[in-house]
Coordinates of C-alpha atoms in Angstrom, one line a residue:
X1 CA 0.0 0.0 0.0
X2 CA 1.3 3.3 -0.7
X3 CA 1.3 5.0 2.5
X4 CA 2.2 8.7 0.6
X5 CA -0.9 9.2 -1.3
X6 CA -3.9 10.4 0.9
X7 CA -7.7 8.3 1.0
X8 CA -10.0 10.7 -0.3
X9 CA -14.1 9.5 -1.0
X10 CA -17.5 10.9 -0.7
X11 CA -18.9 10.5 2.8
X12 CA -22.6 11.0 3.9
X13 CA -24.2 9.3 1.1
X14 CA -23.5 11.9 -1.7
X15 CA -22.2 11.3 -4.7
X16 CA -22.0 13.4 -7.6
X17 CA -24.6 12.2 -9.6
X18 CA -24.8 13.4 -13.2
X19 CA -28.0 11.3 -14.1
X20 CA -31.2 13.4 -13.2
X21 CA -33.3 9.9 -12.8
X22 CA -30.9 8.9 -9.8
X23 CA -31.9 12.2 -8.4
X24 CA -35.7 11.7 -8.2
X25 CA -36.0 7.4 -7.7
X26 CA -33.7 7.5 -5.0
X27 CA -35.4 10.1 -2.8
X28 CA -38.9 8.8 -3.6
X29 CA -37.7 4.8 -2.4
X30 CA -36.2 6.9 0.7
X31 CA -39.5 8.7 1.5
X32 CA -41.2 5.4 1.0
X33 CA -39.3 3.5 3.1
X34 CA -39.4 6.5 6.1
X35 CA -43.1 6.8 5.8
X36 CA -43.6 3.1 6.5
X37 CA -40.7 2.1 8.7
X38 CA -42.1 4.9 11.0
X39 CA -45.4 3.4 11.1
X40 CA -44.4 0.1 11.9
X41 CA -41.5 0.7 14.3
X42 CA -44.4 3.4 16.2
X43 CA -46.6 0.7 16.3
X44 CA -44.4 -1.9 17.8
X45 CA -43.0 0.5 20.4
X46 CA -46.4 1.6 21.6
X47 CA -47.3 -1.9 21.6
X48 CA -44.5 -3.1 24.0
X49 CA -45.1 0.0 26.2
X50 CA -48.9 -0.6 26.6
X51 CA -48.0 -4.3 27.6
X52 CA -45.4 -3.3 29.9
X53 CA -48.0 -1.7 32.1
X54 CA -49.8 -4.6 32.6
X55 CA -46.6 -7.0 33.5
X56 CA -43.3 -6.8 33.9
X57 CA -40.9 -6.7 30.9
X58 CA -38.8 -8.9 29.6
X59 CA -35.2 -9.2 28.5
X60 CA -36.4 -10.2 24.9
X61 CA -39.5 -7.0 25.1
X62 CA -36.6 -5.1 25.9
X63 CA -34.5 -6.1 23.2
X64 CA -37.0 -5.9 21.1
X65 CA -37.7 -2.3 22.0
X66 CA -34.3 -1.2 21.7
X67 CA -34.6 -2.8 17.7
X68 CA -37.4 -0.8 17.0
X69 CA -35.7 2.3 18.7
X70 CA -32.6 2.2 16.5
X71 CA -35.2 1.7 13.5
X72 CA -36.9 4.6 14.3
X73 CA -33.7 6.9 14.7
X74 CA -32.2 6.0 12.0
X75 CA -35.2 6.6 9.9
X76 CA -35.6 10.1 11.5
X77 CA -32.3 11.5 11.9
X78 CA -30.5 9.7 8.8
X79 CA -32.4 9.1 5.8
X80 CA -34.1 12.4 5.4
X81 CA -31.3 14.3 5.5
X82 CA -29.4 11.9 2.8
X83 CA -32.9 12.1 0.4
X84 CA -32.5 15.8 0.9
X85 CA -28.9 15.6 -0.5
X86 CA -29.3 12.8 -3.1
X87 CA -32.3 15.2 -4.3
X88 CA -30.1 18.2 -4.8
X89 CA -27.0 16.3 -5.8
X90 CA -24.3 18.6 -3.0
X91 CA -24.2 18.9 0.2
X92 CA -25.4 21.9 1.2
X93 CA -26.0 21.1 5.4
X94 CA -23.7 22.1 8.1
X95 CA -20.5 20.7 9.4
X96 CA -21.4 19.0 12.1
X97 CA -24.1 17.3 9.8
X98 CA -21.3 15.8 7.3
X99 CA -19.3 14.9 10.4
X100 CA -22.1 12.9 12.0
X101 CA -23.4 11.7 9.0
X102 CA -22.0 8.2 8.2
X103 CA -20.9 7.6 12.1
X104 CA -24.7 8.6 13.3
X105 CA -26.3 5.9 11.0
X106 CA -23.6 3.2 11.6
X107 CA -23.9 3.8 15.3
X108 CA -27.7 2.2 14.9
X109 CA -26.9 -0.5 12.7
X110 CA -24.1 -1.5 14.4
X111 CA -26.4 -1.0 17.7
X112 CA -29.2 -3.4 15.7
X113 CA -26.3 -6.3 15.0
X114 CA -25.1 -6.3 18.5
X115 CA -28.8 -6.4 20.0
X116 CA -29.2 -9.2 17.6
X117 CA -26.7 -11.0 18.9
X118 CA -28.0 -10.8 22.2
X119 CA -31.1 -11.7 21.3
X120 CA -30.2 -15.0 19.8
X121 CA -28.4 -15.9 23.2
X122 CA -31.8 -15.1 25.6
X123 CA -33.5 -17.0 22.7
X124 CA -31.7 -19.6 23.4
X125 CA -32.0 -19.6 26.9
X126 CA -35.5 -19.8 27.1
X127 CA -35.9 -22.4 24.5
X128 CA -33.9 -24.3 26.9
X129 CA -36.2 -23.4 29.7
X130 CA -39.3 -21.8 28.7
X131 CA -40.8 -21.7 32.1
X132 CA -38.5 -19.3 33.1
X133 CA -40.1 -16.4 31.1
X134 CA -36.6 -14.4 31.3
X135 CA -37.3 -11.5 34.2
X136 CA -34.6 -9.5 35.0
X137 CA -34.5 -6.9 37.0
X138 CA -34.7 -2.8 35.4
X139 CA -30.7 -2.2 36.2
X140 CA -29.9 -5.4 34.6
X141 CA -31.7 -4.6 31.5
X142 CA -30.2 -0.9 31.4
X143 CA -26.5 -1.6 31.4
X144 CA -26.8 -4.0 28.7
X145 CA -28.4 -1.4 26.8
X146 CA -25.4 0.9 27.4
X147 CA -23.1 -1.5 26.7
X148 CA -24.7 -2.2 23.6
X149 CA -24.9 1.4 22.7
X150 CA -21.0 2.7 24.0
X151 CA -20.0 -0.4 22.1
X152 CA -22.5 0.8 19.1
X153 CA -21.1 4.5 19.3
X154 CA -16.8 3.7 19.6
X155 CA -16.3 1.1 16.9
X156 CA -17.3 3.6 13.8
X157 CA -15.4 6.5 15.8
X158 CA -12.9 7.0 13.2
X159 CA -15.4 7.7 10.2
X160 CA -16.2 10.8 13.0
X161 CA -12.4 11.9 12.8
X162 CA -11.3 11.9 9.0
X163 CA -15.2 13.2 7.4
X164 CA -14.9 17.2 6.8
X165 CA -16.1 19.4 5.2
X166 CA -14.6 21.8 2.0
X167 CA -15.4 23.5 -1.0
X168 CA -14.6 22.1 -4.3
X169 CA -15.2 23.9 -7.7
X170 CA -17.4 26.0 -5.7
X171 CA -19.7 23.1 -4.2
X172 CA -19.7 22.3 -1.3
X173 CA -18.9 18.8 -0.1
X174 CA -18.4 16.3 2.4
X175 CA -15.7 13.8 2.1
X176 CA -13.9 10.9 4.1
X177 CA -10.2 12.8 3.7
X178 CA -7.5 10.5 5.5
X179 CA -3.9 11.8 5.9
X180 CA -0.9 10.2 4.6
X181 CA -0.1 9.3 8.7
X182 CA -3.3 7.4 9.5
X183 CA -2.8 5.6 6.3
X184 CA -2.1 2.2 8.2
X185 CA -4.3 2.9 11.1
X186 CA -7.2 3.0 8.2
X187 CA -6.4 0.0 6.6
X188 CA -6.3 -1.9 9.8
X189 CA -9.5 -0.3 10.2
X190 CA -10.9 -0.9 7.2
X191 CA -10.8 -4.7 7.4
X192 CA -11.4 -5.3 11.2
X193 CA -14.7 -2.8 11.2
X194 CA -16.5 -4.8 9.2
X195 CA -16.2 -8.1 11.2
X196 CA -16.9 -6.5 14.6
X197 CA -19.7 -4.7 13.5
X198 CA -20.9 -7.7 11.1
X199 CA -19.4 -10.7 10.5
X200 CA -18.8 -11.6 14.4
X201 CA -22.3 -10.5 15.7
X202 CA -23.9 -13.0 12.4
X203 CA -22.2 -16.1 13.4
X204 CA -22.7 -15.4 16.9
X205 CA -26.5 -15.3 16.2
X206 CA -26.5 -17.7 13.8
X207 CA -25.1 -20.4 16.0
X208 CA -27.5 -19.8 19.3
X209 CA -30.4 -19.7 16.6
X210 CA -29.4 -22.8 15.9
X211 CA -29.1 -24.2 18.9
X212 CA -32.2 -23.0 20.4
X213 CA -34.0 -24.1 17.2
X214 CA -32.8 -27.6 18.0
X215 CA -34.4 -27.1 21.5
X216 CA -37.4 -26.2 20.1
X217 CA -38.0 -29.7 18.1
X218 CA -37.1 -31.8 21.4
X219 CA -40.8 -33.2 22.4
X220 CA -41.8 -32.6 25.9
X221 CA -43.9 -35.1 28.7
X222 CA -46.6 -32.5 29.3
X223 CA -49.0 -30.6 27.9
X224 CA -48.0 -27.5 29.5
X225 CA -44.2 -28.6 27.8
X226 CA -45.6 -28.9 24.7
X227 CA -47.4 -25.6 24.8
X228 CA -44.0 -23.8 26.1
X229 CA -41.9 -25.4 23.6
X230 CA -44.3 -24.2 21.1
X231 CA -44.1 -20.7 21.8
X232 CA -40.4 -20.6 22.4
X233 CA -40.4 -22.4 18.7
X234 CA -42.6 -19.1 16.9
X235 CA -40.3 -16.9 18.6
X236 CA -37.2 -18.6 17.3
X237 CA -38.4 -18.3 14.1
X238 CA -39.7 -14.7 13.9
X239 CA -36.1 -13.4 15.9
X240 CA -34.0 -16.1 13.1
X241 CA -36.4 -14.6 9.9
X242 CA -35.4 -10.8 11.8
X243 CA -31.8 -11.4 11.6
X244 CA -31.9 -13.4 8.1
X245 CA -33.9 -10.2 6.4
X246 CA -31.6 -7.6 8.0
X247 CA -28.2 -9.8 6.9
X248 CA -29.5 -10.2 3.5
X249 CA -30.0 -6.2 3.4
X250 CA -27.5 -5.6 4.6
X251 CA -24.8 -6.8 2.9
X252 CA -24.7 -5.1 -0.2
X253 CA -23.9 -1.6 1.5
X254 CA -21.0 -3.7 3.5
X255 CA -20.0 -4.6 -0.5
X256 CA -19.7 -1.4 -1.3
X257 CA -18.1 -0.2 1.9
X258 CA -15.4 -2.3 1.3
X259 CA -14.6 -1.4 -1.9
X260 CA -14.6 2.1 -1.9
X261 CA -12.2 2.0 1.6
X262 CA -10.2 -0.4 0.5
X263 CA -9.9 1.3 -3.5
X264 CA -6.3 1.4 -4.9
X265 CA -4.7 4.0 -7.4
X266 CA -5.7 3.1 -10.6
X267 CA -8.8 0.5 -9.9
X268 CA -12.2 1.1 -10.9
X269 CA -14.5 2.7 -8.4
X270 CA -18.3 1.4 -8.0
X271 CA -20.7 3.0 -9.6
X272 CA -22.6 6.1 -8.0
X273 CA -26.1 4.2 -8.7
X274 CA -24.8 1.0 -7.2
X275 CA -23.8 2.8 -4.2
X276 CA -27.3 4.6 -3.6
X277 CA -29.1 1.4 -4.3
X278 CA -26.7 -0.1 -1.3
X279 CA -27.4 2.8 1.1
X280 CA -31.2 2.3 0.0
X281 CA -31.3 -1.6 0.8
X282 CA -29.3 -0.5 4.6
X283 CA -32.4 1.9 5.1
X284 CA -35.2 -1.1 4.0
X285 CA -33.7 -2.9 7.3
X286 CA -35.6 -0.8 9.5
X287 CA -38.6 -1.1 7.7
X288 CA -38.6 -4.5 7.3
X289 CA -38.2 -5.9 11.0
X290 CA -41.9 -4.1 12.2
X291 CA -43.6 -5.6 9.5
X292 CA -41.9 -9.2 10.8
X293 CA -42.9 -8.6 14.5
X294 CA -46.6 -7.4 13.4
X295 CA -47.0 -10.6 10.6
X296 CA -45.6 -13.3 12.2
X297 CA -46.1 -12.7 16.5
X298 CA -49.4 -13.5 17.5
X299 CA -48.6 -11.7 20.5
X300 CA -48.0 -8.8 19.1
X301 CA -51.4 -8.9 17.2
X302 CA -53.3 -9.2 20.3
X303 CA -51.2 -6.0 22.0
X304 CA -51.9 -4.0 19.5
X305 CA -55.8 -5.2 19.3
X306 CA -55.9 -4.5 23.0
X307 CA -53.6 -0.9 22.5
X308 CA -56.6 0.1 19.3
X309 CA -59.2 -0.6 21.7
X310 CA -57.9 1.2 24.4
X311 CA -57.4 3.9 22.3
X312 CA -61.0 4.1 20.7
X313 CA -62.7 3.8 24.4
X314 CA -60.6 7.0 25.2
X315 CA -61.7 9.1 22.1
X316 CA -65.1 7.9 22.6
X317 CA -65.1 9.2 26.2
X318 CA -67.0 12.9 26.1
X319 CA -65.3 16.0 26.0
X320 CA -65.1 17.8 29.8
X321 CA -68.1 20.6 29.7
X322 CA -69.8 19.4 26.4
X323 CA -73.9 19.0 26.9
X324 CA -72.8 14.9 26.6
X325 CA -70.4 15.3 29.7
X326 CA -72.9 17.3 31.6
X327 CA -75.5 15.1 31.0
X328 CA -73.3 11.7 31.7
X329 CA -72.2 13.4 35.0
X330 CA -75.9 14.1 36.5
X331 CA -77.3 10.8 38.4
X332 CA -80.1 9.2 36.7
X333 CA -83.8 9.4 38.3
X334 CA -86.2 6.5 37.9
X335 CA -89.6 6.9 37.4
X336 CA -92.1 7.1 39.9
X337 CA -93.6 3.3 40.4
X338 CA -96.7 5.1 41.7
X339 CA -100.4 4.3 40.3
X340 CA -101.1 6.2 36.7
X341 CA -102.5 9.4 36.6
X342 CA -105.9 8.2 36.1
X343 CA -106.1 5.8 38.3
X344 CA -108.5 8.4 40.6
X345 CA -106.4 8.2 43.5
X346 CA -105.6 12.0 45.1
X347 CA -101.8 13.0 44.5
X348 CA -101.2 12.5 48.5
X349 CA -102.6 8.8 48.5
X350 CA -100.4 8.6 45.0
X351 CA -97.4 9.6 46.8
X352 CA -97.8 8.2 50.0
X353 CA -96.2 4.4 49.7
X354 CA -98.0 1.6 51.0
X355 CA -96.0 -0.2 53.3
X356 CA -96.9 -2.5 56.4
X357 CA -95.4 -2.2 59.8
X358 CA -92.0 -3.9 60.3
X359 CA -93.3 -6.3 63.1
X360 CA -96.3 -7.8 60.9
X361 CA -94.1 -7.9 58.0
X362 CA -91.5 -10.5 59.9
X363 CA -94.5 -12.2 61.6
X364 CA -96.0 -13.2 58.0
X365 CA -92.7 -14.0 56.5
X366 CA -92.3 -16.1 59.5
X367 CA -96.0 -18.1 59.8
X368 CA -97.5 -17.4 56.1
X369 CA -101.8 -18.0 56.3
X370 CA -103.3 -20.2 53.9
X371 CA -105.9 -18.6 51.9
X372 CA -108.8 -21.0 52.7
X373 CA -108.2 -20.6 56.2
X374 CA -107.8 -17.0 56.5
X375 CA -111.5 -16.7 54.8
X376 CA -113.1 -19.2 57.2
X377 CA -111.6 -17.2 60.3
X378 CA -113.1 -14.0 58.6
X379 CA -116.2 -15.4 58.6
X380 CA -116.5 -16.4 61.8
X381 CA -115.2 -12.9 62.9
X382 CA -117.5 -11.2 60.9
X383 CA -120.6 -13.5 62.1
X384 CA -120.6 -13.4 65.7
X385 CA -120.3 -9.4 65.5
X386 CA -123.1 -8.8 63.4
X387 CA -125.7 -11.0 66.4
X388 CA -123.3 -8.7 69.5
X389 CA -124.7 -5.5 67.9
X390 CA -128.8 -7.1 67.9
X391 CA -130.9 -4.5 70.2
X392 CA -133.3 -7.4 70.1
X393 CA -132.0 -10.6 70.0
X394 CA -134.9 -12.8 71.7
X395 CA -137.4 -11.9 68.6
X396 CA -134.9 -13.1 66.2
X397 CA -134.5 -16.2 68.4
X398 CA -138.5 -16.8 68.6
X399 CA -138.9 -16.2 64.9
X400 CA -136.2 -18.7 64.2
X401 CA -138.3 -21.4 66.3
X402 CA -141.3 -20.8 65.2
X403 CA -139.9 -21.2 61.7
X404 CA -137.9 -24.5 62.3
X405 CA -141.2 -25.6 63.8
X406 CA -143.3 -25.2 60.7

């Protein structure tokens, strides 16, 4: 390697592009791909938070989360920006924008390929055990999420160092310039970056995808066994179809990474659409793993069922101070049970409620009268009192001989 002559190459995405087509098809696929990879990673992230109010998290939920969160950066903070300079064809943003550029967006993917990797090895762990739903407590989770991200944030460091900014011809331009001293310090880097941040973290995954794979096709005793293994065997295979997708987009922009850092005087350089249609397929990763997690986890579908319904009861709730709010708040009264109005009873006899003393009411709950007998000991009352009130009773006694007589 010639160690005099200075690395110079485009950073940030641009390229010079003299084809106007380039220009238009690559910020439309961008747009595309922000409008739905927002939408799905939103979706998933709302969904895990909703069902983290109910239970406790887990260490996959939170790795999960922390997929969806790079996802969602990257597709806010990255791909705009590089549509808006693909569309234009310079770079016409600030400094610190080129600087951040390139070591911004491979501080999430290389965030993505480690979280990956840890994935694949709690995957495996509760294939092996799936009773043991994976629990950890809220500082374990954090500092693996740091390390994850500190690790995420050092490795692509030096594309942060040699990217600045200049003006050539009068354009403006941001560029990967590396001085003839770091010239071995680069190529070193140039061939150990890619393996940390992708090669490594691949075969990690790949092998404890395996392996919990291979737990999941070991038949248990029990039902309950059988259910666990089950589950533990859909979640292999949505976390193993994840990582396969996001390898298999991925890879071409590592292609092109490679041979633009690693170009020597005098060999061709890849094309400019090659390297767009790279960048493009790096960006497709993030919209690709919410639309895995939505399709293939039936427990996401029921979160975000139970997250839509949620929040169509709360929009249907009335708006405080409306007539609909007022009238919800005041209690409801129940019609009067009272006789109808024409009944002919007087308003006071209408309101007045019939009711029987509390002492009768427990005696005839207590000894209940027969009908039959309660008429014959009327009758008898009612007899005796008529003959009491006589002024005369001897006539009524003679008349009733004389009578019997005849």
């Amino acid at each position: 390697m010639n160690t005099s002559r200075p690395q110079f190459h485009f950073s940030g995405g641009y390229q010079p592009h003299d084809s106007h087509e380039w220009r238009r098809v690559i910020p439309a696929l961008l747009a595309a791909i922000c409008l739905l990879g927002f939408t799905g990673n939103l979706c998933v992230i709302c969904t895990l938070l909703y069902g983290a109010r109910k239970k406790k998290p887990s260490m996959i939920h939170s790795l999960i989360l922390n997929l969806s969160a790079a996802d969602l950066s990257l597709l806010l903070f990255s791909a705009p920006f590089r549509a808006a300079v693909y569309s234009r064809g310079a770079w016409n943003l600030s400094w610190f924008a080129c600087k951040s550029a390139d070591w911004f967006a491979h501080t999430c993917m290389v965030a993505k390929s480690l979280t990956t990797a840890v994935v694949a090895r709690v995957c495996f762990l509760y294939a092996r055990n799936p009773a043991k739903q994976g629990h950890l407590n809220q500082g374990t989770v954090w500092a693996v999420l740091l390390a994850i991200w500190g690790t995420a944030a050092l490795l692509p460091l030096p594309e942060w160092f040699f990217t600045t900014f200049r003006h050539e011809a009068g354009v403006g331009v941001c560029v990967m310039d590396v001085p003839a001293p770091a010239q071995r310090f680069v190529y070193v880097f140039g061939k150990l970056y890619p393996l940390l941040a992708f090669g490594f973290p691949l075969l990690f995954s790949g092998f404890y995808f395996w392996k919990a794979y291979g737990q999941c096709r070991r038949r248990g005793t029990k039902t309950q066994n059988l259910r666990n293994q089950m589950r533990s065997r859909r979640l292999t295979v949505m976390l193993l179809s994840v990582t396969v997708t996001a390898a298999i987009l991925w890879l071409p922009e590592w292609s092109a990474w490679l041979w633009v850092w690693n170009l020597r005087e005098g060999s061709p350089a890849p094309p400019q659409g090659l390297i767009a249609l790279c960048q493009v397929s790096m960006f497709a990763i993030s919209a690709a793993d919410p639309l895995i997690f939505l399709v293939m986890s039936e427990e996401f579908k029921e979160g975000f069922k139970s997250l839509w319904k949620w929040l169509t009861s709360k929009r249907a709730l009335p708006v405080p101070g409306s007539p609909a709010a007022v009238q919800a708040g005041r209690p409801q009264v129940l019609p009067d049970a009272g006789p109808p109005p024409d009944s002919g009873l007087p308003n006071s006899e209408r309101e007045k409620p019939e009711c029987l003393p509390k002492e009768e009411s427990v005696e005839k709950k207590e000894n209940p009268v027969l009908p039959d007998v309660e008429q014959f000991w009327h009758e008898r009352d009612s007899g005796p009192s008529a003959q009491d009130n006589d002024p005369i009773p001897w006539e009524h006694e003679e008349q009733e001989t004389v009578g019997s007589e005849k």
